PDB file of C-alpha atoms in Angstrom:
ATOM      1  CA  MET T   1      22.390 -16.214 -14.061  1.00  0.00           C
ATOM      2  CA  ASN T   2      21.139 -17.745 -10.508  1.00  0.00           C
ATOM      3  CA  GLN T   3      19.525 -14.957  -7.993  1.00  0.00           C
ATOM      4  CA  GLN T   4      22.256 -14.084  -5.956  1.00  0.00           C
ATOM      5  CA  LEU T   5      24.550 -13.649  -8.478  1.00  0.00           C
ATOM      6  CA  ALA T   6      20.680 -11.110 -10.486  1.00  0.00           C
ATOM      7  CA  LYS T   7      20.620  -9.730  -7.498  1.00  0.00           C
ATOM      8  CA  PHE T   8      24.414  -8.040  -7.091  1.00  0.00           C
ATOM      9  CA  TYR T   9      24.127  -7.320 -11.120  1.00  0.00           C
ATOM     10  CA  TYR T  10      21.098  -5.027 -10.630  1.00  0.00           C
ATOM     11  CA  LEU T  11      22.013  -3.532  -7.585  1.00  0.00           C
ATOM     12  CA  PHE T  12      25.445  -2.913  -8.793  1.00  0.00           C
ATOM     13  CA  LEU T  13      23.599  -1.447 -12.352  1.00  0.00           C
ATOM     14  CA  VAL T  14      20.947   0.416  -9.338  1.00  0.00           C
ATOM     15  CA  PHE T  15      24.429   1.825  -7.938  1.00  0.00           C
ATOM     16  CA  LEU T  16      26.171   3.023 -10.796  1.00  0.00           C
ATOM     17  CA  VAL T  17      22.622   4.940 -12.584  1.00  0.00           C
ATOM     18  CA  SER T  18      22.748   6.844  -8.393  1.00  0.00           C
ATOM     19  CA  ILE T  19      26.605   8.355  -9.201  1.00  0.00           C
ATOM     20  CA  GLU T  20      25.762   9.267 -13.350  1.00  0.00           C
ATOM     21  CA  CYS T  21      22.292  11.130 -12.046  1.00  0.00           C
ATOM     22  CA  PHE T  22      23.479  12.316  -8.969  1.00  0.00           C
ATOM     23  CA  GLY T  23      27.513  12.555  -8.501  1.00  0.00           C
ATOM     24  CA  GLN T  24      26.842  10.227  -5.040  1.00  0.00           C
ATOM     25  CA  ILE T  25      25.037   7.286  -3.670  1.00  0.00           C
ATOM     26  CA  ASN T  26      22.154   8.615  -3.033  1.00  0.00           C
ATOM     27  CA  PRO T  27      19.796   6.276  -0.706  1.00  0.00           C
ATOM     28  CA  THR T  28      16.821   7.584  -1.989  1.00  0.00           C
ATOM     29  CA  ASN T  29      17.189   5.583  -5.642  1.00  0.00           C
ATOM     30  CA  PRO T  30      17.585   2.523  -4.510  1.00  0.00           C
ATOM     31  CA  VAL T  31      14.147   1.758  -2.097  1.00  0.00           C
ATOM     32  CA  ARG T  32      12.439   3.754  -5.630  1.00  0.00           C
ATOM     33  CA  ASN T  33      14.029   0.830  -7.095  1.00  0.00           C
ATOM     34  CA  ILE T  34      13.620  -1.787  -5.077  1.00  0.00           C
ATOM     35  CA  GLN T  35      10.357  -1.564  -4.521  1.00  0.00           C
ATOM     36  CA  ASN T  36       8.967  -1.569  -7.761  1.00  0.00           C
ATOM     37  CA  ALA T  37       7.940  -5.287  -7.957  1.00  0.00           C
ATOM     38  CA  GLY T  38       5.386  -7.093  -7.129  1.00  0.00           C
ATOM     39  CA  SER T  39       1.708  -6.923  -8.916  1.00  0.00           C
ATOM     40  CA  ALA T  40       1.155  -3.501  -8.292  1.00  0.00           C
ATOM     41  CA  LEU T  41       4.047  -2.125 -10.233  1.00  0.00           C
ATOM     42  CA  LYS T  42       2.756   1.450 -11.678  1.00  0.00           C
ATOM     43  CA  LEU T  43      -0.167   3.586 -10.976  1.00  0.00           C
ATOM     44  CA  LYS T  44      -1.379   3.954 -14.667  1.00  0.00           C
ATOM     45  CA  GLY T  45      -2.878   1.835 -17.203  1.00  0.00           C
ATOM     46  CA  LYS T  46      -5.579  -0.371 -15.795  1.00  0.00           C
ATOM     47  CA  ALA T  47      -6.194  -1.186 -12.028  1.00  0.00           C
ATOM     48  CA  LEU T  48      -8.116  -4.042 -10.671  1.00  0.00           C
ATOM     49  CA  GLN T  49      -8.835  -3.664  -6.645  1.00  0.00           C
ATOM     50  CA  VAL T  50     -10.849  -7.630  -5.330  1.00  0.00           C
ATOM     51  CA  ASN T  51     -12.447  -6.287  -2.004  1.00  0.00           C
ATOM     52  CA  ILE T  52     -12.358  -9.462  -0.086  1.00  0.00           C
ATOM     53  CA  PHE T  53     -14.725  -9.281   3.198  1.00  0.00           C
ATOM     54  CA  ILE T  54     -13.606 -11.508   5.839  1.00  0.00           C
ATOM     55  CA  SER T  55     -14.646 -12.567   9.566  1.00  0.00           C
ATOM     56  CA  ALA T  56     -12.276 -12.275  11.992  1.00  0.00           C
ATOM     57  CA  LYS T  57     -11.752 -15.959  13.843  1.00  0.00           C
ATOM     58  CA  GLU T  58     -13.943 -16.538  16.856  1.00  0.00           C
ATOM     59  CA  GLY T  59     -15.916 -13.115  15.617  1.00  0.00           C
ATOM     60  CA  PRO T  60     -18.909 -11.772  14.417  1.00  0.00           C
ATOM     61  CA  ALA T  61     -19.747 -12.086  10.454  1.00  0.00           C
ATOM     62  CA  TRP T  62     -20.527  -9.292   8.935  1.00  0.00           C
ATOM     63  CA  THR T  63     -23.768  -7.524   8.559  1.00  0.00           C
ATOM     64  CA  ARG T  64     -25.069  -6.332   4.690  1.00  0.00           C
ATOM     65  CA  LYS T  65     -26.054  -2.336   6.199  1.00  0.00           C
ATOM     66  CA  ALA T  66     -21.971  -2.215   6.972  1.00  0.00           C
ATOM     67  CA  LYS T  67     -20.561  -4.473   4.122  1.00  0.00           C
ATOM     68  CA  ASP T  68     -22.203  -1.320   2.518  1.00  0.00           C
ATOM     69  CA  MET T  69     -20.961   1.261   3.220  1.00  0.00           C
ATOM     70  CA  VAL T  70     -17.799   0.078   3.201  1.00  0.00           C
ATOM     71  CA  LEU T  71     -18.378   0.291  -0.414  1.00  0.00           C
ATOM     72  CA  LYS T  72     -19.645   3.040  -0.901  1.00  0.00           C
ATOM     73  CA  VAL T  73     -16.530   5.131   0.449  1.00  0.00           C
ATOM     74  CA  ILE T  74     -14.377   3.239  -2.433  1.00  0.00           C
ATOM     75  CA  PRO T  75     -15.275   5.391  -5.407  1.00  0.00           C
ATOM     76  CA  GLU T  76     -14.096   8.607  -2.667  1.00  0.00           C
ATOM     77  CA  SER T  77     -10.729   6.885  -2.537  1.00  0.00           C
ATOM     78  CA  ASP T  78     -10.928   6.179  -6.107  1.00  0.00           C
ATOM     79  CA  ALA T  79     -11.676  10.126  -7.266  1.00  0.00           C
ATOM     80  CA  TRP T  80      -8.927  10.622  -5.027  1.00  0.00           C
ATOM     81  CA  LEU T  81      -5.836   8.608  -5.876  1.00  0.00           C
ATOM     82  CA  LYS T  82      -7.198   9.422  -9.965  1.00  0.00           C
ATOM     83  CA  ARG T  83      -6.908  13.310  -8.999  1.00  0.00           C
ATOM     84  CA  GLU T  84      -4.264  13.312  -7.158  1.00  0.00           C
ATOM     85  CA  LEU T  85      -2.414  11.346 -10.268  1.00  0.00           C
ATOM     86  CA  LYS T  86      -3.850  14.144 -12.858  1.00  0.00           C
ATOM     87  CA  LYS T  87      -1.845  16.566 -10.448  1.00  0.00           C
ATOM     88  CA  TYR T  88       2.103  14.160 -11.991  1.00  0.00           C
ATOM     89  CA  GLN T  89       0.363  13.962 -15.646  1.00  0.00           C
ATOM     90  CA  HIS T  90      -0.562  10.127 -14.577  1.00  0.00           C
ATOM     91  CA  THR T  91      -4.146   8.041 -15.626  1.00  0.00           C
ATOM     92  CA  MET T  92      -4.874   5.335 -14.234  1.00  0.00           C
ATOM     93  CA  LYS T  93      -8.880   3.518 -14.905  1.00  0.00           C
ATOM     94  CA  ILE T  94      -9.559   1.325 -11.657  1.00  0.00           C
ATOM     95  CA  SER T  95     -12.479  -1.688 -11.945  1.00  0.00           C
ATOM     96  CA  HIS T  96     -13.483  -3.354  -8.689  1.00  0.00           C
ATOM     97  CA  LYS T  97     -13.914  -6.544  -8.194  1.00  0.00           C
ATOM     98  CA  THR T  98     -15.809  -8.061  -4.852  1.00  0.00           C
ATOM     99  CA  PHE T  99     -15.683 -11.367  -3.265  1.00  0.00           C
ATOM    100  CA  GLY T 100     -17.289 -11.914   0.080  1.00  0.00           C
ATOM    101  CA  TYR T 101     -20.707  -9.546  -0.493  1.00  0.00           C
ATOM    102  CA  ASP T 102     -22.427 -12.677  -0.140  1.00  0.00           C
ATOM    103  CA  GLN T 103     -20.949 -14.498   2.482  1.00  0.00           C
ATOM    104  CA  ASP T 104     -17.845 -13.640   4.704  1.00  0.00           C
ATOM    105  CA  ILE T 105     -14.988 -15.659   4.374  1.00  0.00           C
ATOM    106  CA  ARG T 106     -14.058 -17.063   7.641  1.00  0.00           C
ATOM    107  CA  LEU T 107     -10.219 -16.175   8.395  1.00  0.00           C
ATOM    108  CA  LYS T 108      -9.173 -18.984  10.998  1.00  0.00           C
ATOM    109  CA  SER T 109      -5.836 -17.790  12.039  1.00  0.00           C
ATOM    110  CA  ASP T 110      -4.572 -14.092  12.845  1.00  0.00           C
ATOM    111  CA  ALA T 111      -4.675 -11.653  11.111  1.00  0.00           C
ATOM    112  CA  ASP T 112      -2.634  -8.749  13.692  1.00  0.00           C
ATOM    113  CA  PRO T 113       0.306  -7.672  12.277  1.00  0.00           C
ATOM    114  CA  ASP T 114       1.169  -8.056  16.352  1.00  0.00           C
ATOM    115  CA  ALA T 115       1.077 -11.887  15.611  1.00  0.00           C
ATOM    116  CA  GLY T 116       3.344 -12.379  12.649  1.00  0.00           C
ATOM    117  CA  ASN T 117       1.567 -14.618  10.661  1.00  0.00           C
ATOM    118  CA  VAL T 118       2.436 -14.140   6.905  1.00  0.00           C
ATOM    119  CA  LYS T 119       0.360 -16.449   5.603  1.00  0.00           C
ATOM    120  CA  TRP T 120      -3.612 -15.333   6.327  1.00  0.00           C
ATOM    121  CA  PRO T 121      -4.383 -13.833   3.201  1.00  0.00           C
ATOM    122  CA  THR T 122      -3.192 -17.667   1.166  1.00  0.00           C
ATOM    123  CA  GLU T 123      -5.076 -18.879   3.412  1.00  0.00           C
ATOM    124  CA  ILE T 124      -8.279 -17.231   2.570  1.00  0.00           C
ATOM    125  CA  LEU T 125      -7.673 -17.148  -0.783  1.00  0.00           C
ATOM    126  CA  LYS T 126      -7.439 -21.357  -0.897  1.00  0.00           C
ATOM    127  CA  ARG T 127     -10.696 -20.693   1.432  1.00  0.00           C
ATOM    128  CA  MET T 128     -11.807 -19.247  -1.704  1.00  0.00           C
ATOM    129  CA  GLY T 129     -11.092 -22.358  -3.862  1.00  0.00           C
ATOM    130  CA  TYR T 130      -7.579 -21.125  -5.139  1.00  0.00           C
ATOM    131  CA  ALA T 131      -4.833 -23.468  -5.318  1.00  0.00           C
ATOM    132  CA  SER T 132      -2.793 -19.724  -4.404  1.00  0.00           C
ATOM    133  CA  PRO T 133      -2.148 -15.684  -4.586  1.00  0.00           C
ATOM    134  CA  MET T 134      -1.124 -16.493  -8.491  1.00  0.00           C
ATOM    135  CA  ASP T 135      -3.423 -19.646  -8.948  1.00  0.00           C
ATOM    136  CA  PHE T 136      -5.866 -16.619  -8.210  1.00  0.00           C
ATOM    137  CA  TYR T 137      -3.809 -13.870 -10.293  1.00  0.00           C
ATOM    138  CA  ARG T 138      -3.995 -15.940 -12.927  1.00  0.00           C
ATOM    139  CA  GLN T 139      -8.160 -15.840 -13.038  1.00  0.00           C
ATOM    140  CA  LEU T 140      -8.865 -13.555 -12.734  1.00  0.00           C
ATOM    141  CA  LYS T 141      -6.149 -12.555 -15.336  1.00  0.00           C
ATOM    142  CA  LYS T 142      -8.069 -14.828 -17.939  1.00  0.00           C
ATOM    143  CA  ASP T 143     -11.040 -12.709 -17.938  1.00  0.00           C
ATOM    144  CA  ILE T 144     -10.207  -9.486 -16.735  1.00  0.00           C
ATOM    145  CA  ASP T 145      -7.784  -7.455 -18.217  1.00  0.00           C
ATOM    146  CA  PHE T 146      -5.928  -5.942 -16.801  1.00  0.00           C
ATOM    147  CA  ASP T 147      -1.848  -3.286 -16.112  1.00  0.00           C
ATOM    148  CA  GLN T 148      -2.261  -3.768 -12.289  1.00  0.00           C
ATOM    149  CA  MET T 149      -3.698  -5.889  -9.467  1.00  0.00           C
ATOM    150  CA  TYR T 150      -4.009  -5.687  -5.765  1.00  0.00           C
ATOM    151  CA  ILE T 151      -5.930  -7.539  -3.149  1.00  0.00           C
ATOM    152  CA  VAL T 152      -8.023  -4.770  -0.087  1.00  0.00           C
ATOM    153  CA  PHE T 153      -8.917  -7.482   2.614  1.00  0.00           C
ATOM    154  CA  PHE T 154     -11.640  -5.403   5.275  1.00  0.00           C
ATOM    155  CA  ILE T 155     -10.763  -6.831   8.068  1.00  0.00           C
ATOM    156  CA  ASN T 156     -14.619  -6.718  10.383  1.00  0.00           C
ATOM    157  CA  THR T 157     -12.278  -6.694  13.833  1.00  0.00           C
ATOM    158  CA  GLU T 158     -10.843  -3.737  15.312  1.00  0.00           C
ATOM    159  CA  GLY T 159      -6.589  -3.188  13.946  1.00  0.00           C
ATOM    160  CA  GLN T 160      -4.329  -0.769  12.832  1.00  0.00           C
ATOM    161  CA  SER T 161      -4.691  -1.210   9.110  1.00  0.00           C
ATOM    162  CA  TYR T 162      -1.271  -2.314   7.462  1.00  0.00           C
ATOM    163  CA  SER T 163      -0.094  -3.431   3.368  1.00  0.00           C
ATOM    164  CA  ASN T 164       1.434  -6.448   2.207  1.00  0.00           C
ATOM    165  CA  PRO T 165       3.771  -4.920  -0.433  1.00  0.00           C
ATOM    166  CA  CYS T 166       6.089  -7.091  -2.472  1.00  0.00           C
ATOM    167  CA  ASP T 167      10.609  -6.211  -3.066  1.00  0.00           C
ATOM    168  CA  ILE T 168      12.173  -7.275  -6.255  1.00  0.00           C
ATOM    169  CA  HIS T 169      14.074  -9.868  -3.338  1.00  0.00           C
ATOM    170  CA  HIS T 170      10.592 -11.894  -3.471  1.00  0.00           C
ATOM    171  CA  GLU T 171       8.929 -10.804  -6.430  1.00  0.00           C
ATOM    172  CA  LYS T 172       9.527 -14.211  -7.846  1.00  0.00           C
ATOM    173  CA  ASP T 173       7.590 -15.341  -4.806  1.00  0.00           C
ATOM    174  CA  GLN T 174       4.178 -16.930  -5.538  1.00  0.00           C
ATOM    175  CA  GLU T 175       2.396 -15.333  -2.499  1.00  0.00           C
ATOM    176  CA  ALA T 176       4.819 -12.205  -1.876  1.00  0.00           C
ATOM    177  CA  PHE T 177       3.750 -11.201  -5.359  1.00  0.00           C
ATOM    178  CA  VAL T 178      -0.060 -10.650  -5.329  1.00  0.00           C
ATOM    179  CA  GLU T 179       0.055  -7.442  -3.521  1.00  0.00           C
ATOM    180  CA  SER T 180      -2.633  -6.781  -0.703  1.00  0.00           C
ATOM    181  CA  VAL T 181      -4.028  -4.335   2.642  1.00  0.00           C
ATOM    182  CA  ALA T 182      -5.639  -5.717   5.387  1.00  0.00           C
ATOM    183  CA  VAL T 183      -8.056  -2.572   6.345  1.00  0.00           C
ATOM    184  CA  PHE T 184      -9.866  -3.238   9.487  1.00  0.00           C
ATOM    185  CA  LYS T 185     -13.645  -2.759  10.507  1.00  0.00           C
ATOM    186  CA  LYS T 186     -12.134  -0.048  13.666  1.00  0.00           C
ATOM    187  CA  TYR T 187      -9.109   1.773  14.222  1.00  0.00           C
ATOM    188  CA  GLU T 188      -8.907   3.150  18.275  1.00  0.00           C
ATOM    189  CA  GLY T 189     -13.178   2.862  17.838  1.00  0.00           C
ATOM    190  CA  LYS T 190     -13.167   4.323  14.567  1.00  0.00           C
ATOM    191  CA  ALA T 191     -14.951   3.253  11.433  1.00  0.00           C
ATOM    192  CA  ILE T 192     -12.947   2.917   8.192  1.00  0.00           C
ATOM    193  CA  THR T 193     -15.980   4.710   6.653  1.00  0.00           C
ATOM    194  CA  ASP T 194     -16.175   7.607   9.176  1.00  0.00           C
ATOM    195  CA  LYS T 195     -15.472  10.606   6.898  1.00  0.00           C
ATOM    196  CA  SER T 196     -12.228  11.218   8.696  1.00  0.00           C
ATOM    197  CA  GLU T 197     -10.981   7.788   8.368  1.00  0.00           C
ATOM    198  CA  ARG T 198     -11.934   7.026   4.590  1.00  0.00           C
ATOM    199  CA  TYR T 199      -7.423   7.856   3.779  1.00  0.00           C
ATOM    200  CA  VAL T 200      -6.806   4.715   5.642  1.00  0.00           C
ATOM    201  CA  ILE T 201      -7.481   2.991   2.158  1.00  0.00           C
ATOM    202  CA  PRO T 202      -5.742   4.625  -0.308  1.00  0.00           C
ATOM    203  CA  HIS T 203      -2.619   5.014   2.257  1.00  0.00           C
ATOM    204  CA  GLU T 204      -2.481   1.574   2.285  1.00  0.00           C
ATOM    205  CA  ILE T 205      -2.848   1.177  -1.061  1.00  0.00           C
ATOM    206  CA  LEU T 206      -0.424   3.604  -2.419  1.00  0.00           C
ATOM    207  CA  HIS T 207       2.494   1.118  -0.535  1.00  0.00           C
ATOM    208  CA  LEU T 208       2.041  -1.117  -2.808  1.00  0.00           C
ATOM    209  CA  PHE T 209       3.483   1.466  -5.346  1.00  0.00           C
ATOM    210  CA  GLY T 210       6.003   2.567  -3.252  1.00  0.00           C
ATOM    211  CA  ALA T 211       4.722   4.711  -0.912  1.00  0.00           C
ATOM    212  CA  LEU T 212       7.012   5.337   2.116  1.00  0.00           C
ATOM    213  CA  ASP T 213       5.540   6.672   5.772  1.00  0.00           C
ATOM    214  CA  LEU T 214       6.652   9.515   6.258  1.00  0.00           C
ATOM    215  CA  TYR T 215       5.816   8.919  10.523  1.00  0.00           C
ATOM    216  CA  ASP T 216       8.219   7.712  13.385  1.00  0.00           C
ATOM    217  CA  GLY T 217       7.879   4.148  12.278  1.00  0.00           C
ATOM    218  CA  GLU T 218       9.456   1.066  10.465  1.00  0.00           C
ATOM    219  CA  HIS T 219      10.304   4.189   7.170  1.00  0.00           C
ATOM    220  CA  GLN T 220      10.977   6.918   9.514  1.00  0.00           C
ATOM    221  CA  THR T 221      12.219   8.305  13.066  1.00  0.00           C
ATOM    222  CA  HIS T 222      11.060  11.040  15.243  1.00  0.00           C
ATOM    223  CA  LYS T 223      13.835  13.621  13.872  1.00  0.00           C
ATOM    224  CA  THR T 224      12.469  13.097  10.093  1.00  0.00           C
ATOM    225  CA  GLU T 225       8.780  12.621  10.801  1.00  0.00           C
ATOM    226  CA  LYS T 226       8.966  16.596  11.819  1.00  0.00           C
ATOM    227  CA  PHE T 227      10.954  16.693   8.793  1.00  0.00           C
ATOM    228  CA  ALA T 228       7.807  15.496   7.049  1.00  0.00           C
ATOM    229  CA  ILE T 229       5.125  17.130   9.369  1.00  0.00           C
ATOM    230  CA  ARG T 230       7.052  20.744   8.714  1.00  0.00           C
ATOM    231  CA  LYS T 231       8.012  20.375   4.845  1.00  0.00           C
ATOM    232  CA  LEU T 232       5.302  17.992   3.717  1.00  0.00           C
ATOM    233  CA  ARG T 233       2.006  18.959   5.642  1.00  0.00           C
ATOM    234  CA  ASN T 234      -0.514  17.213   3.660  1.00  0.00           C
ATOM    235  CA  SER T 235       0.793  14.292   2.464  1.00  0.00           C
ATOM    236  CA  ILE T 236      -1.597  11.434   3.015  1.00  0.00           C
ATOM    237  CA  MET T 237       1.156   9.738   4.212  1.00  0.00           C
ATOM    238  CA  LEU T 238       1.867  11.240   6.751  1.00  0.00           C
ATOM    239  CA  GLY T 239      -1.771  10.448   8.527  1.00  0.00           C
ATOM    240  CA  SER T 240      -2.993  11.433  11.747  1.00  0.00           C
ATOM    241  CA  VAL T 241       0.236  11.969  13.037  1.00  0.00           C
ATOM    242  CA  ARG T 242      -0.312  15.917  12.870  1.00  0.00           C
ATOM    243  CA  PHE T 243      -3.247  15.520  14.831  1.00  0.00           C
ATOM    244  CA  GLN T 244      -1.948  13.882  17.578  1.00  0.00           C
ATOM    245  CA  ASN T 245      -1.324  15.760  21.053  1.00  0.00           C
ATOM    246  CA  GLN T 246      -3.417  18.548  19.747  1.00  0.00           C
ATOM    247  CA  ASN T 247      -7.469  19.645  20.264  1.00  0.00           C
ATOM    248  CA  GLN T 248      -7.695  19.988  16.255  1.00  0.00           C
ATOM    249  CA  LYS T 249     -10.153  18.229  14.162  1.00  0.00           C
ATOM    250  CA  GLN T 250      -8.347  15.595  12.335  1.00  0.00           C
ATOM    251  CA  TRP T 251      -9.429  16.646   8.137  1.00  0.00           C
ATOM    252  CA  GLU T 252     -11.315  14.448   5.294  1.00  0.00           C
ATOM    253  CA  LEU T 253      -9.542  12.520   2.400  1.00  0.00           C
ATOM    254  CA  PRO T 254     -10.136  15.623  -0.131  1.00  0.00           C
ATOM    255  CA  LYS T 255      -7.483  17.638   2.028  1.00  0.00           C
ATOM    256  CA  TYR T 256      -4.526  15.261   1.569  1.00  0.00           C
ATOM    257  CA  GLU T 257      -1.942  15.280  -1.086  1.00  0.00           C
ATOM    258  CA  ILE T 258       0.205  12.897  -2.672  1.00  0.00           C
ATOM    259  CA  ASP T 259       3.268  14.660  -1.918  1.00  0.00           C
ATOM    260  CA  GLU T 260       6.314  14.968  -4.040  1.00  0.00           C
ATOM    261  CA  PHE T 261       9.052  12.930  -2.060  1.00  0.00           C
ATOM    262  CA  ASN T 262       6.600  10.113  -2.852  1.00  0.00           C
ATOM    263  CA  ALA T 263       5.104  11.010  -5.940  1.00  0.00           C
ATOM    264  CA  TYR T 264       8.677  10.152  -6.898  1.00  0.00           C
ATOM    265  CA  MET T 265       9.016   7.406  -4.466  1.00  0.00           C
ATOM    266  CA  MET T 266       6.312   5.772  -6.966  1.00  0.00           C
ATOM    267  CA  GLY T 267       7.735   7.387  -9.956  1.00  0.00           C
ATOM    268  CA  LEU T 268       5.707   9.788 -10.732  1.00  0.00           C
ATOM    269  CA  HIS T 269       8.268  12.163 -11.452  1.00  0.00           C
ATOM    270  CA  ASN T 270      12.075  11.990 -12.379  1.00  0.00           C
ATOM    271  CA  ASN T 271      12.759  15.424 -10.675  1.00  0.00           C
ATOM    272  CA  TYR T 272      15.513  14.098  -7.568  1.00  0.00           C
ATOM    273  CA  GLN T 273      16.085  16.319  -5.127  1.00  0.00           C
ATOM    274  CA  LYS T 274      18.866  16.072  -1.957  1.00  0.00           C
ATOM    275  CA  TRP T 275      16.177  16.473   0.436  1.00  0.00           C
ATOM    276  CA  TYR T 276      14.248  12.984  -0.933  1.00  0.00           C
ATOM    277  CA  ASP T 277      17.429  11.079   0.882  1.00  0.00           C
ATOM    278  CA  GLN T 278      16.656  12.473   5.006  1.00  0.00           C
ATOM    279  CA  LEU T 279      13.236  10.262   3.906  1.00  0.00           C
ATOM    280  CA  SER T 280      14.131   7.527   2.745  1.00  0.00           C
ATOM    281  CA  LYS T 281      17.245   6.827   4.572  1.00  0.00           C
ATOM    282  CA  LYS T 282      16.338   4.729   7.896  1.00  0.00           C
ATOM    283  CA  PHE T 283      14.390   2.024   5.804  1.00  0.00           C
ATOM    284  CA  ALA T 284      17.951   1.889   3.007  1.00  0.00           C
ATOM    285  CA  LYS T 285      19.490   0.111   5.974  1.00  0.00           C
ATOM    286  CA  PHE T 286      17.463  -2.185   6.520  1.00  0.00           C
ATOM    287  CA  TYR T 287      18.517  -3.424   2.502  1.00  0.00           C
ATOM    288  CA  GLU T 288      22.284  -2.253   3.180  1.00  0.00           C
TER     289      GLU T 288
END
């Protein structure tokens, strides 16, 4: 069966499931299934988080002190995620492997999303001595027992952090399969280690497992952002948007939650609600 035919059958199956389960087509379930791909597949089992410290081209190297500060906040991210999974009767063991601690991996190209350079993670892994992202994945798999694996690139420059998730259309692409996030040292002058910014790491990681942003952008409109703020005020996927233009201190990580809509999108529960469609419909159009 060729790839196009396989894709057709898969989407047709999603169509039938939507009708059978809910009596009508909805945009939520196709997006939920399409996002279920890549090296970070499900929030369960044994997860390996690979941390890689990289320096931006022409930028300064990380100091050992700055790296230590980043590594000290990672356990807080792990603990928060485990706490939230427990609410849905899920568990996941998270282990870590770190590269670039003694010496940064230097990036020669540009990791800024506006640069349109999607190949920079492959460049980094090749500079580390691996032929491809899949070669890196397979080498890790030989030495470490894991069910899920993802990379967190810590970049020593200022920028807006983002994720590189995989979907079923690209699962056989060896570069796309290995999922990663880019976490910049600072954003708008605030360090990633600041207590009000520590939500960024788990926020980006959850994208790899299928979570959607709830603020106006790629996944939402201004109208659905307002709906999310009313309905899911504590969601980590709203990020800092609820604090913009307000004289209000931004929350620290423990106050955030995995909201019920994104819990559904990530497979933490299967209790579909019709109002979920308001939050999935914009992104669903991307796949039409």
